[in-house]
Short mmCIF file of C-alpha atoms in Angstrom, two decimals:
data_model
loop_
_atom_site.label_atom_id
_atom_site.label_comp_id
_atom_site.label_asym_id
_atom_site.label_seq_id
_atom_site.Cartn_x
_atom_site.Cartn_y
_atom_site.Cartn_z
CA UNK A 1 76.43 116.84 69.28
CA UNK A 2 77.27 113.67 68.12
CA UNK A 3 80.24 111.54 68.86
CA UNK A 4 82.14 110.25 65.92
CA UNK A 5 81.84 106.72 65.83
CA UNK A 6 77.98 107.38 66.32
CA UNK A 7 78.41 109.60 63.41
CA UNK A 8 80.17 106.84 61.88
CA UNK A 9 77.47 103.97 62.70
CA UNK A 10 74.52 106.17 61.21
CA UNK A 11 73.34 105.02 57.80
CA UNK A 12 74.73 107.49 55.04
CA UNK A 13 71.23 108.97 53.68
CA UNK A 14 70.58 109.92 57.39
CA UNK A 15 71.00 113.48 57.93
CA UNK A 16 72.25 115.09 60.27
CA UNK A 17 69.40 116.62 62.22
CA UNK A 18 68.04 113.03 62.65
CA UNK A 19 71.35 111.13 64.21
CA UNK A 20 72.31 114.18 66.34
CA UNK A 21 72.10 114.09 70.56
CA UNK A 22 69.67 118.00 71.44
CA UNK A 23 69.44 119.08 74.02
CA UNK A 24 72.96 118.05 74.79
CA UNK A 25 74.28 118.88 78.56
CA UNK A 26 76.42 121.78 78.88
CA UNK A 27 78.42 123.84 81.79
CA UNK A 28 79.87 127.09 82.14
CA UNK A 29 83.54 127.68 82.63
CA UNK A 30 83.50 128.79 86.30
CA UNK A 31 81.04 125.26 87.20
CA UNK A 32 82.74 124.17 90.08
CA UNK A 33 84.97 119.92 88.62
CA UNK A 34 82.96 117.60 90.77
CA UNK A 35 79.03 119.80 89.36
CA UNK A 36 80.03 118.58 85.64
CA UNK A 37 81.06 114.76 87.04
CA UNK A 38 77.72 114.71 88.17
CA UNK A 39 76.24 116.08 84.65
CA UNK A 40 77.46 113.29 83.31
CA UNK A 41 77.24 111.24 85.30
CA UNK A 42 73.85 111.87 85.71
CA UNK A 43 73.29 112.77 81.93
CA UNK A 44 74.63 109.37 81.05
CA UNK A 45 76.98 110.81 78.37
CA UNK A 46 80.68 110.57 78.46
CA UNK A 47 81.74 113.99 77.92
CA UNK A 48 79.98 117.52 78.50
CA UNK A 49 80.34 120.87 76.31
CA UNK A 50 82.20 123.85 77.85
CA UNK A 51 79.79 127.37 76.22
CA UNK A 52 80.39 130.68 77.35
CA UNK A 53 77.42 133.25 78.19
CA UNK A 54 76.27 133.76 75.27
CA UNK A 55 76.10 130.04 74.99
CA UNK A 56 79.15 129.78 72.09
CA UNK A 57 80.54 126.00 72.53
CA UNK A 58 84.79 126.48 74.20
CA UNK A 59 85.56 123.56 73.74
CA UNK A 60 84.40 119.89 75.62
CA UNK A 61 85.72 118.15 79.44
CA UNK A 62 86.06 114.37 77.90
CA UNK A 63 85.95 111.18 79.81
CA UNK A 64 88.86 111.09 81.19
CA UNK A 65 89.23 114.22 82.70
CA UNK A 66 85.50 113.40 84.46
CA UNK A 67 87.35 110.02 86.09
CA UNK A 68 90.10 111.72 87.08
CA UNK A 69 87.58 114.37 88.60
CA UNK A 70 85.38 111.73 89.99
CA UNK A 71 88.21 109.86 92.18
CA UNK A 72 90.36 112.62 93.49
CA UNK A 73 86.70 114.37 94.92
CA UNK A 74 86.52 110.64 95.74
CA UNK A 75 90.29 111.23 97.79
CA UNK A 76 89.27 115.00 98.78
CA UNK A 77 85.60 113.61 100.01
CA UNK A 78 87.68 111.09 102.63
CA UNK A 79 90.21 113.69 103.94
CA UNK A 80 87.62 116.05 104.08
CA UNK A 81 86.45 113.26 106.47
CA UNK A 82 88.60 113.75 108.48
CA UNK A 83 90.67 116.42 108.76
CA UNK A 84 93.78 116.16 106.18
CA UNK A 85 93.94 118.85 104.44
CA UNK A 86 95.04 119.69 101.03
CA UNK A 87 97.66 116.63 100.75
CA UNK A 88 99.04 115.47 97.35
CA UNK A 89 96.14 114.31 94.51
CA UNK A 90 97.28 110.99 95.19
CA UNK A 91 96.26 108.85 98.18
CA UNK A 92 99.79 106.53 97.40
CA UNK A 93 101.79 109.68 97.39
CA UNK A 94 100.24 110.43 101.26
CA UNK A 95 101.42 107.16 102.53
CA UNK A 96 105.10 107.28 101.56
CA UNK A 97 105.76 110.99 102.39
CA UNK A 98 108.35 111.18 105.46
CA UNK A 99 105.87 111.42 108.84
CA UNK A 100 107.50 114.80 109.60
CA UNK A 101 105.31 116.20 105.86
CA UNK A 102 102.45 114.00 106.50
CA UNK A 103 102.29 116.16 110.54
CA UNK A 104 101.90 119.65 109.08
CA UNK A 105 99.17 118.13 106.68
CA UNK A 106 97.13 116.71 109.67
CA UNK A 107 97.99 118.57 112.97
CA UNK A 108 95.26 122.26 111.67
CA UNK A 109 92.11 119.97 113.25
CA UNK A 110 93.96 118.50 115.57
CA UNK A 111 94.82 122.27 117.40
CA UNK A 112 91.11 123.15 116.93
CA UNK A 113 90.09 119.60 117.91
CA UNK A 114 92.33 119.88 120.80
CA UNK A 115 91.07 123.31 122.14
CA UNK A 116 87.73 120.94 121.69
CA UNK A 117 88.62 118.22 124.46
CA UNK A 118 90.15 121.58 126.41
CA UNK A 119 86.39 122.58 126.86
CA UNK A 120 84.87 119.40 126.94
CA UNK A 121 87.54 118.80 130.03
CA UNK A 122 86.40 122.26 131.09
CA UNK A 123 82.50 121.01 131.19
CA UNK A 124 83.00 118.23 132.63
CA UNK A 125 84.89 119.50 135.51
CA UNK A 126 82.25 121.72 136.16
CA UNK A 127 79.47 118.48 137.45
CA UNK A 128 83.02 117.73 139.69
CA UNK A 129 80.47 117.32 142.22
CA UNK A 130 78.00 114.33 141.08
CA UNK A 131 81.08 112.20 139.96
CA UNK A 132 81.93 113.51 143.69
CA UNK A 133 78.98 112.37 144.79
CA UNK A 134 78.24 109.45 142.43
CA UNK A 135 81.86 108.14 140.53
CA UNK A 136 79.94 105.52 138.77
CA UNK A 137 78.55 108.39 136.35
CA UNK A 138 81.92 108.25 134.95
CA UNK A 139 81.53 105.26 133.36
CA UNK A 140 79.49 105.73 130.41
CA UNK A 141 81.22 108.64 129.37
CA UNK A 142 83.09 107.40 126.80
CA UNK A 143 80.47 105.56 125.59
CA UNK A 144 77.81 107.93 124.84
CA UNK A 145 79.91 110.15 123.17
CA UNK A 146 81.58 107.07 121.00
CA UNK A 147 77.54 106.03 119.77
CA UNK A 148 76.85 109.66 119.72
CA UNK A 149 79.01 110.31 116.95
CA UNK A 150 78.99 106.88 114.90
CA UNK A 151 75.19 108.34 115.21
CA UNK A 152 75.91 112.16 113.73
CA UNK A 153 78.85 110.89 111.29
CA UNK A 154 75.95 108.15 109.20
CA UNK A 155 73.63 111.43 109.63
CA UNK A 156 77.28 113.37 107.74
CA UNK A 157 78.39 110.75 105.70
CA UNK A 158 74.85 110.65 103.92
CA UNK A 159 74.03 114.67 104.52
CA UNK A 160 77.48 114.54 102.59
CA UNK A 161 76.65 112.82 98.78
CA UNK A 162 72.82 113.49 98.96
CA UNK A 163 72.53 117.22 100.07
CA UNK A 164 73.68 117.98 96.44
CA UNK A 165 71.93 115.85 94.45
CA UNK A 166 68.37 116.20 96.91
CA UNK A 167 65.62 118.40 95.15
CA UNK A 168 63.29 117.08 99.25
CA UNK A 169 64.07 120.60 101.27
CA UNK A 170 66.11 120.70 104.64
CA UNK A 171 63.19 120.80 107.26
CA UNK A 172 62.36 117.79 105.28
CA UNK A 173 65.14 115.96 105.59
CA UNK A 174 66.61 117.05 108.81
CA UNK A 175 63.30 115.86 110.09
CA UNK A 176 63.87 112.22 108.68
CA UNK A 177 66.90 112.33 109.79
CA UNK A 178 66.22 113.61 113.40
CA UNK A 179 63.35 110.68 114.12
CA UNK A 180 65.88 107.36 112.54
CA UNK A 181 68.61 109.43 115.86
CA UNK A 182 64.99 108.73 117.65
CA UNK A 183 64.90 105.39 116.58
CA UNK A 184 68.31 104.52 116.60
CA UNK A 185 69.15 105.84 119.77
CA UNK A 186 65.84 104.61 121.73
CA UNK A 187 66.50 101.19 120.75
CA UNK A 188 70.13 100.88 122.15
CA UNK A 189 68.66 102.58 125.39
CA UNK A 190 65.67 100.42 126.18
CA UNK A 191 69.13 97.33 124.97
CA UNK A 192 71.92 99.68 127.54
CA UNK A 193 68.72 99.49 130.41
CA UNK A 194 69.32 96.27 131.28
CA UNK A 195 73.07 96.06 131.15
CA UNK A 196 73.51 99.23 133.67
CA UNK A 197 71.20 98.01 135.50
CA UNK A 198 72.49 94.55 136.07
CA UNK A 199 75.85 95.66 136.24
CA UNK A 200 76.01 98.76 138.65
CA UNK A 201 72.44 98.12 140.93
CA UNK A 202 71.66 102.23 140.62
CA UNK A 203 68.24 101.60 139.08
CA UNK A 204 67.92 105.28 138.19
CA UNK A 205 70.95 106.33 136.50
CA UNK A 206 69.86 103.20 133.80
CA UNK A 207 67.26 105.50 133.76
CA UNK A 208 69.63 108.57 132.74
CA UNK A 209 71.98 106.95 130.38
CA UNK A 210 69.45 105.41 128.35
CA UNK A 211 67.49 108.31 128.62
CA UNK A 212 71.04 110.00 127.09
CA UNK A 213 71.59 108.14 125.38
CA UNK A 214 67.88 108.07 122.97
CA UNK A 215 68.08 112.10 123.26
CA UNK A 216 71.73 112.26 122.69
CA UNK A 217 70.86 110.61 119.16
CA UNK A 218 67.96 112.70 117.88
CA UNK A 219 70.70 115.96 118.89
CA UNK A 220 73.46 113.71 117.34
CA UNK A 221 71.31 113.12 113.63
CA UNK A 222 70.01 116.08 113.39
CA UNK A 223 73.48 118.01 113.87
CA UNK A 224 75.01 115.71 110.75
CA UNK A 225 72.96 116.75 108.85
CA UNK A 226 72.17 120.40 109.35
CA UNK A 227 76.26 120.97 109.34
CA UNK A 228 76.87 120.19 106.31
CA UNK A 229 74.08 122.63 105.40
CA UNK A 230 75.25 125.08 106.45
CA UNK A 231 78.98 124.20 105.24
CA UNK A 232 77.65 124.68 101.91
CA UNK A 233 75.26 127.16 101.78
CA UNK A 234 78.35 129.29 103.17
CA UNK A 235 79.71 127.72 100.07
CA UNK A 236 81.99 125.49 101.51
CA UNK A 237 82.37 121.73 100.95
CA UNK A 238 80.17 119.78 103.39
CA UNK A 239 82.49 117.70 103.72
CA UNK A 240 84.18 119.31 105.96
CA UNK A 241 80.81 119.10 107.56
CA UNK A 242 81.10 115.33 108.46
CA UNK A 243 85.02 116.63 109.72
CA UNK A 244 87.29 116.56 113.43
CA UNK A 245 85.21 119.72 114.00
CA UNK A 246 81.98 117.91 113.83
CA UNK A 247 82.64 115.21 116.22
CA UNK A 248 84.16 117.51 118.89
CA UNK A 249 81.30 120.04 118.77
CA UNK A 250 79.20 116.01 118.68
CA UNK A 251 80.67 115.04 121.38
CA UNK A 252 80.82 118.44 123.50
CA UNK A 253 77.20 118.11 123.43
CA UNK A 254 76.76 114.97 124.47
CA UNK A 255 78.52 115.65 127.23
CA UNK A 256 76.46 118.59 128.21
CA UNK A 257 72.92 115.71 127.56
CA UNK A 258 74.33 113.33 130.03
CA UNK A 259 75.45 115.08 133.07
CA UNK A 260 72.22 116.90 133.29
CA UNK A 261 69.36 114.35 133.02
CA UNK A 262 71.97 112.16 135.49
CA UNK A 263 72.51 115.50 137.83
CA UNK A 264 68.26 115.38 136.59
CA UNK A 265 67.53 112.14 137.82
CA UNK A 266 70.50 110.62 139.98
CA UNK A 267 69.91 113.19 142.85
CA UNK B 1 92.71 98.98 69.79
CA UNK B 2 91.83 101.59 68.22
CA UNK B 3 88.75 104.81 68.91
CA UNK B 4 86.72 105.04 65.80
CA UNK B 5 87.20 108.90 66.73
CA UNK B 6 91.10 107.77 65.76
CA UNK B 7 90.28 106.57 62.92
CA UNK B 8 88.52 108.76 60.87
CA UNK B 9 91.55 111.59 62.60
CA UNK B 10 93.74 109.10 60.73
CA UNK B 11 95.98 110.21 56.92
CA UNK B 12 93.75 108.18 54.49
CA UNK B 13 96.33 106.45 53.28
CA UNK B 14 97.89 105.53 56.49
CA UNK B 15 98.50 102.07 57.94
CA UNK B 16 96.14 100.64 60.98
CA UNK B 17 99.38 99.19 62.52
CA UNK B 18 101.07 102.42 62.87
CA UNK B 19 97.73 104.74 64.05
CA UNK B 20 96.99 102.02 66.52
CA UNK B 21 97.07 101.25 70.29
CA UNK B 22 99.60 98.37 71.03
CA UNK B 23 98.81 96.50 73.84
CA UNK B 24 95.84 98.13 74.91
CA UNK B 25 94.90 97.35 79.60
CA UNK B 26 92.49 94.32 80.00
CA UNK B 27 91.32 93.06 82.18
CA UNK B 28 90.13 88.74 83.09
CA UNK B 29 86.07 88.80 84.15
CA UNK B 30 85.86 88.23 86.97
CA UNK B 31 88.40 91.42 87.72
CA UNK B 32 86.54 93.95 90.97
CA UNK B 33 84.98 96.50 88.90
CA UNK B 34 87.34 99.39 91.36
CA UNK B 35 90.11 97.55 89.84
CA UNK B 36 89.38 97.92 86.37
CA UNK B 37 88.25 101.63 86.76
CA UNK B 38 91.63 102.13 88.41
CA UNK B 39 93.39 100.45 85.29
CA UNK B 40 91.48 103.18 83.42
CA UNK B 41 92.44 105.69 84.73
CA UNK B 42 96.25 104.89 85.56
CA UNK B 43 96.57 103.63 81.69
CA UNK B 44 94.79 107.40 80.59
CA UNK B 45 91.95 105.34 78.34
CA UNK B 46 88.34 105.41 78.92
CA UNK B 47 87.84 101.89 77.78
CA UNK B 48 88.72 98.93 79.41
CA UNK B 49 88.86 95.69 77.45
CA UNK B 50 87.54 92.56 78.71
CA UNK B 51 88.72 89.45 78.10
CA UNK B 52 89.29 85.90 78.32
CA UNK B 53 92.03 83.37 79.30
CA UNK B 54 92.93 82.40 76.31
CA UNK B 55 93.30 86.12 75.54
CA UNK B 56 89.75 86.38 73.34
CA UNK B 57 88.08 88.94 73.50
CA UNK B 58 85.47 89.46 75.91
CA UNK B 59 83.79 92.49 75.30
CA UNK B 60 84.82 96.80 76.50
CA UNK B 61 84.10 98.33 79.49
CA UNK B 62 82.43 101.80 78.26
CA UNK B 63 83.66 105.27 79.21
CA UNK B 64 80.12 105.34 80.80
CA UNK B 65 79.87 102.35 82.92
CA UNK B 66 83.83 103.10 84.76
CA UNK B 67 82.14 107.00 85.66
CA UNK B 68 79.21 105.14 87.22
CA UNK B 69 81.97 102.56 89.01
CA UNK B 70 84.04 105.44 90.32
CA UNK B 71 80.97 107.33 91.36
CA UNK B 72 79.43 104.08 93.12
CA UNK B 73 82.55 102.96 94.70
CA UNK B 74 82.95 106.79 95.92
CA UNK B 75 79.60 105.91 97.54
CA UNK B 76 80.72 102.94 99.07
CA UNK B 77 83.86 103.33 101.08
CA UNK B 78 81.19 107.65 103.05
CA UNK B 79 79.75 104.91 104.33
CA UNK B 80 81.23 102.41 104.91
CA UNK B 81 84.00 104.62 106.45
CA UNK B 82 80.71 105.13 108.87
CA UNK B 83 78.91 101.88 108.55
CA UNK B 84 76.15 102.07 107.38
CA UNK B 85 75.23 98.37 105.49
CA UNK B 86 73.98 98.04 102.21
CA UNK B 87 72.55 100.24 101.65
CA UNK B 88 70.73 101.93 97.78
CA UNK B 89 73.78 102.45 95.11
CA UNK B 90 72.40 105.76 94.80
CA UNK B 91 73.01 108.21 97.52
CA UNK B 92 69.94 110.75 97.24
CA UNK B 93 67.73 108.00 98.10
CA UNK B 94 69.21 107.04 101.45
CA UNK B 95 67.93 110.84 102.53
CA UNK B 96 64.67 110.82 100.98
CA UNK B 97 64.30 106.34 102.55
CA UNK B 98 61.29 106.33 105.54
CA UNK B 99 62.51 106.85 108.48
CA UNK B 100 61.91 103.11 110.23
CA UNK B 101 64.54 100.97 106.59
CA UNK B 102 67.53 103.76 107.64
CA UNK B 103 68.00 102.09 111.01
CA UNK B 104 67.46 98.71 109.32
CA UNK B 105 70.47 99.83 107.47
CA UNK B 106 72.75 100.87 110.31
CA UNK B 107 71.78 99.31 113.37
CA UNK B 108 73.54 96.62 113.34
CA UNK B 109 76.93 98.24 113.78
CA UNK B 110 76.13 99.98 116.73
CA UNK B 111 74.50 97.20 117.30
CA UNK B 112 78.50 95.75 117.87
CA UNK B 113 79.53 99.10 119.38
CA UNK B 114 76.51 99.28 121.79
CA UNK B 115 78.73 96.15 123.14
CA UNK B 116 81.79 98.09 122.81
CA UNK B 117 80.48 100.74 125.01
CA UNK B 118 79.75 98.36 127.70
CA UNK B 119 82.71 96.78 127.41
CA UNK B 120 84.72 100.55 127.63
CA UNK B 121 81.26 100.68 131.10
CA UNK B 122 83.01 98.09 132.61
CA UNK B 123 86.90 98.77 131.66
CA UNK B 124 86.39 102.21 132.98
CA UNK B 125 84.33 101.42 135.67
CA UNK B 126 87.40 98.32 137.03
CA UNK B 127 89.79 101.48 138.31
CA UNK B 128 86.44 103.16 140.14
CA UNK B 129 88.93 103.20 143.62
CA UNK B 130 91.32 105.26 141.92
CA UNK B 131 88.88 107.74 139.94
CA UNK B 132 87.02 108.18 143.73
CA UNK B 133 90.47 109.48 145.63
CA UNK B 134 90.41 111.55 142.19
CA UNK B 135 87.82 112.17 140.64
CA UNK B 136 89.85 114.45 138.15
CA UNK B 137 91.14 112.45 136.20
CA UNK B 138 87.32 111.59 135.06
CA UNK B 139 87.69 115.46 133.46
CA UNK B 140 90.29 114.26 130.38
CA UNK B 141 88.09 110.75 129.57
CA UNK B 142 86.32 112.06 127.60
CA UNK B 143 89.53 114.52 125.40
CA UNK B 144 91.76 111.82 124.76
CA UNK B 145 89.41 108.82 123.64
CA UNK B 146 88.73 112.01 121.23
CA UNK B 147 92.12 113.12 119.79
CA UNK B 148 93.10 109.55 119.88
CA UNK B 149 90.27 108.02 117.83
CA UNK B 150 90.95 111.66 115.02
CA UNK B 151 93.98 111.05 115.25
CA UNK B 152 93.99 106.66 114.36
CA UNK B 153 90.45 108.63 111.29
CA UNK B 154 93.10 109.75 109.21
CA UNK B 155 95.40 106.68 109.47
CA UNK B 156 92.62 104.52 108.26
CA UNK B 157 91.17 107.24 105.78
CA UNK B 158 94.64 107.56 104.27
CA UNK B 159 95.13 103.84 104.25
CA UNK B 160 92.20 102.61 102.71
CA UNK B 161 92.66 104.29 99.65
CA UNK B 162 96.33 104.46 99.78
CA UNK B 163 96.63 99.99 100.47
CA UNK B 164 95.34 99.21 96.74
CA UNK B 165 98.19 101.78 94.65
CA UNK B 166 101.24 101.45 97.16
CA UNK B 167 104.80 99.15 96.25
CA UNK B 168 105.07 99.46 100.28
CA UNK B 169 105.48 97.08 102.89
CA UNK B 170 103.50 97.01 105.71
CA UNK B 171 106.37 96.84 107.62
CA UNK B 172 106.85 100.83 106.00
CA UNK B 173 104.55 101.67 106.01
CA UNK B 174 103.40 100.91 109.33
CA UNK B 175 106.16 102.43 110.49
CA UNK B 176 105.90 105.50 109.11
CA UNK B 177 102.56 105.72 110.60
CA UNK B 178 103.71 105.02 113.63
CA UNK B 179 106.06 107.99 113.88
CA UNK B 180 103.76 111.07 112.31
CA UNK B 181 100.62 109.68 115.20
CA UNK B 182 104.08 109.48 117.67
CA UNK B 183 105.01 113.88 116.30
CA UNK B 184 101.40 114.55 116.01
CA UNK B 185 100.96 113.41 120.12
CA UNK B 186 103.95 114.88 121.33
CA UNK B 187 102.80 118.31 119.68
CA UNK B 188 99.22 118.26 121.98
CA UNK B 189 100.64 116.20 124.91
CA UNK B 190 102.94 119.62 125.42
CA UNK B 191 99.64 121.40 123.97
CA UNK B 192 98.21 120.40 127.04
CA UNK B 193 100.31 120.43 129.45
CA UNK B 194 99.94 123.15 130.65
CA UNK B 195 96.44 124.11 130.11
CA UNK B 196 96.49 120.85 132.73
CA UNK B 197 98.18 122.24 135.53
CA UNK B 198 97.53 126.00 135.51
CA UNK B 199 93.74 125.21 135.06
CA UNK B 200 93.73 122.03 137.63
CA UNK B 201 96.95 122.39 139.45
CA UNK B 202 97.65 119.13 138.79
CA UNK B 203 100.93 119.01 138.14
CA UNK B 204 101.17 114.91 138.03
CA UNK B 205 97.98 114.84 136.74
CA UNK B 206 99.55 116.92 134.06
CA UNK B 207 102.70 113.73 133.59
CA UNK B 208 100.01 111.87 132.89
CA UNK B 209 97.63 113.61 130.06
CA UNK B 210 100.34 113.98 127.95
CA UNK B 211 102.30 110.76 128.38
CA UNK B 212 99.12 109.27 127.29
CA UNK B 213 98.04 111.18 124.27
CA UNK B 214 101.84 110.03 123.23
CA UNK B 215 100.58 106.81 123.36
CA UNK B 216 97.38 106.73 122.79
CA UNK B 217 98.96 108.35 119.74
CA UNK B 218 101.21 106.15 118.10
CA UNK B 219 98.32 103.35 119.03
CA UNK B 220 96.03 104.81 116.96
CA UNK B 221 97.84 105.63 114.03
CA UNK B 222 99.45 102.31 113.49
CA UNK B 223 95.74 100.39 114.14
CA UNK B 224 94.27 102.85 112.10
CA UNK B 225 97.13 100.94 109.37
CA UNK B 226 96.86 98.09 109.97
CA UNK B 227 93.30 96.76 110.65
CA UNK B 228 92.41 97.63 107.27
CA UNK B 229 95.56 96.05 105.04
CA UNK B 230 94.45 93.48 108.00
CA UNK B 231 91.13 92.88 106.23
CA UNK B 232 92.09 92.92 103.31
CA UNK B 233 94.17 90.52 103.99
CA UNK B 234 90.69 89.00 104.44
CA UNK B 235 89.33 89.62 101.34
CA UNK B 236 87.36 92.53 102.88
CA UNK B 237 87.08 95.53 101.42
CA UNK B 238 89.27 97.44 103.62
CA UNK B 239 87.20 100.65 104.17
CA UNK B 240 85.06 98.41 107.11
CA UNK B 241 88.65 98.65 109.43
CA UNK B 242 87.56 102.67 109.11
CA UNK B 243 83.94 102.79 110.38
CA UNK B 244 82.48 102.60 114.70
CA UNK B 245 84.49 98.55 114.91
CA UNK B 246 88.17 99.92 114.85
CA UNK B 247 87.07 103.41 116.99
CA UNK B 248 85.73 101.03 119.20
CA UNK B 249 88.25 99.39 119.56
CA UNK B 250 90.72 102.53 118.99
CA UNK B 251 88.19 104.10 122.15
CA UNK B 252 88.76 101.29 124.45
CA UNK B 253 92.80 100.39 124.06
CA UNK B 254 92.80 104.01 125.03
CA UNK B 255 90.97 104.05 128.08
CA UNK B 256 92.82 101.06 129.24
CA UNK B 257 96.82 103.47 128.31
CA UNK B 258 94.89 106.14 130.02
CA UNK B 259 93.51 104.73 132.84
CA UNK B 260 97.08 102.32 133.22
CA UNK B 261 99.07 105.66 133.16
CA UNK B 262 97.02 107.78 136.08
CA UNK B 263 97.49 104.57 138.01
CA UNK B 264 100.83 104.66 138.51
CA UNK B 265 101.69 108.55 138.06
CA UNK B 266 98.86 109.74 140.22
CA UNK B 267 99.33 108.30 142.95
#
């Protein structure tokens, strides 16, 4: 393979063999477009050859097509991350569609989220006795759920972009992320402990909130890594693993951890 | 401007004037790299000329550089969306950094989030009297906060990608998004109403939960559009407007809406 401009720049008496690129990057026709763009980036080539299974050249993906792929994958990742369905390729149109059309693209994931919300309501209601005895337990629910989510979402974003590129195995990756989550949880747990103790004058509750934060953070970062990996394994875009579904799973697990720990420590 | 391959393909007796591209896209040296990539995509050119303010050619940004810019902006948006600080450019490295290094990149935004969590605990505790009289109020807190967040995050993602491209003015954009949020909130509110009424046998609470969902969704989608715009106005990347800070602002507003409505309807 050689580009026309390189051919132009070569010395007049050079042999083609000496100036051409040997072993250029190539793909088969059924390869995902994001993979094609990654190959081009990796090899620092601005076009990728497409060959059939006998290695006959079928054509090339030129650089302007590669650039459009990269932009489209960017918008697609953002949309999947927040649970917007197959919207138009052009982000600008999403901003200017009539509201009812936008609703249709966004509602499906939100309805799944609503089912999750109903589950979370039933879960919290099953700890009604604990809440009645000490209503202060309810004060920390939104904060704890928020923090675990924020940590889990960070892991998901790292996983979504990184999984397809990294050569390390899952166990190694999960160990790294869950340790990260545990360290973050421990630091935040230490910071919130005096706050709860001083403002709410309840030592046991302070212990329970801090401990829940550590455990929920570790779980959140583990799930945030495993879910995108699982989706990739199932042949789906791992970006779905960081959308509203992942959040509601995180929320329910965080609530479960918190109420279980609270029912051990506070009574 | 003409590419070497086009020059090669031109008829031998053609005049340069007839085969060259007139008015090629160009940028000044101080232009943001993301803007350069957008210009290339828009013009379907695979290189962009850089000129000084007297329009002398300084150089070109070739297609492989443009492709790297597009990939880098993609990773950057994802990281800002979840509050990961200036991490390495290569997403793979983020997956393989030692846990303590990762903590350092992620902790700053989480500490701001923790302060927000403390505020949310104080906010909920200020409604202690209501919670004590009817503990069922607490059951719907995580679900409501989750849904409002999910809707707000969708608006943020649309805003982050679309704001720089759209020509429409803010008032028009905000009106469209807040209507979208209100319609979604109304649909979800209608769906959750029978659930609360049947499972928790409390008509007033069902009204309060549904109404809160509608109002909180409208607010969330409005904030989700205004915050990235505000950050863009302040000269920051609008992607920060969809990070953990935006989420905690949404959470606190949703809690406030819910508890105010509950204290009107449930007693």
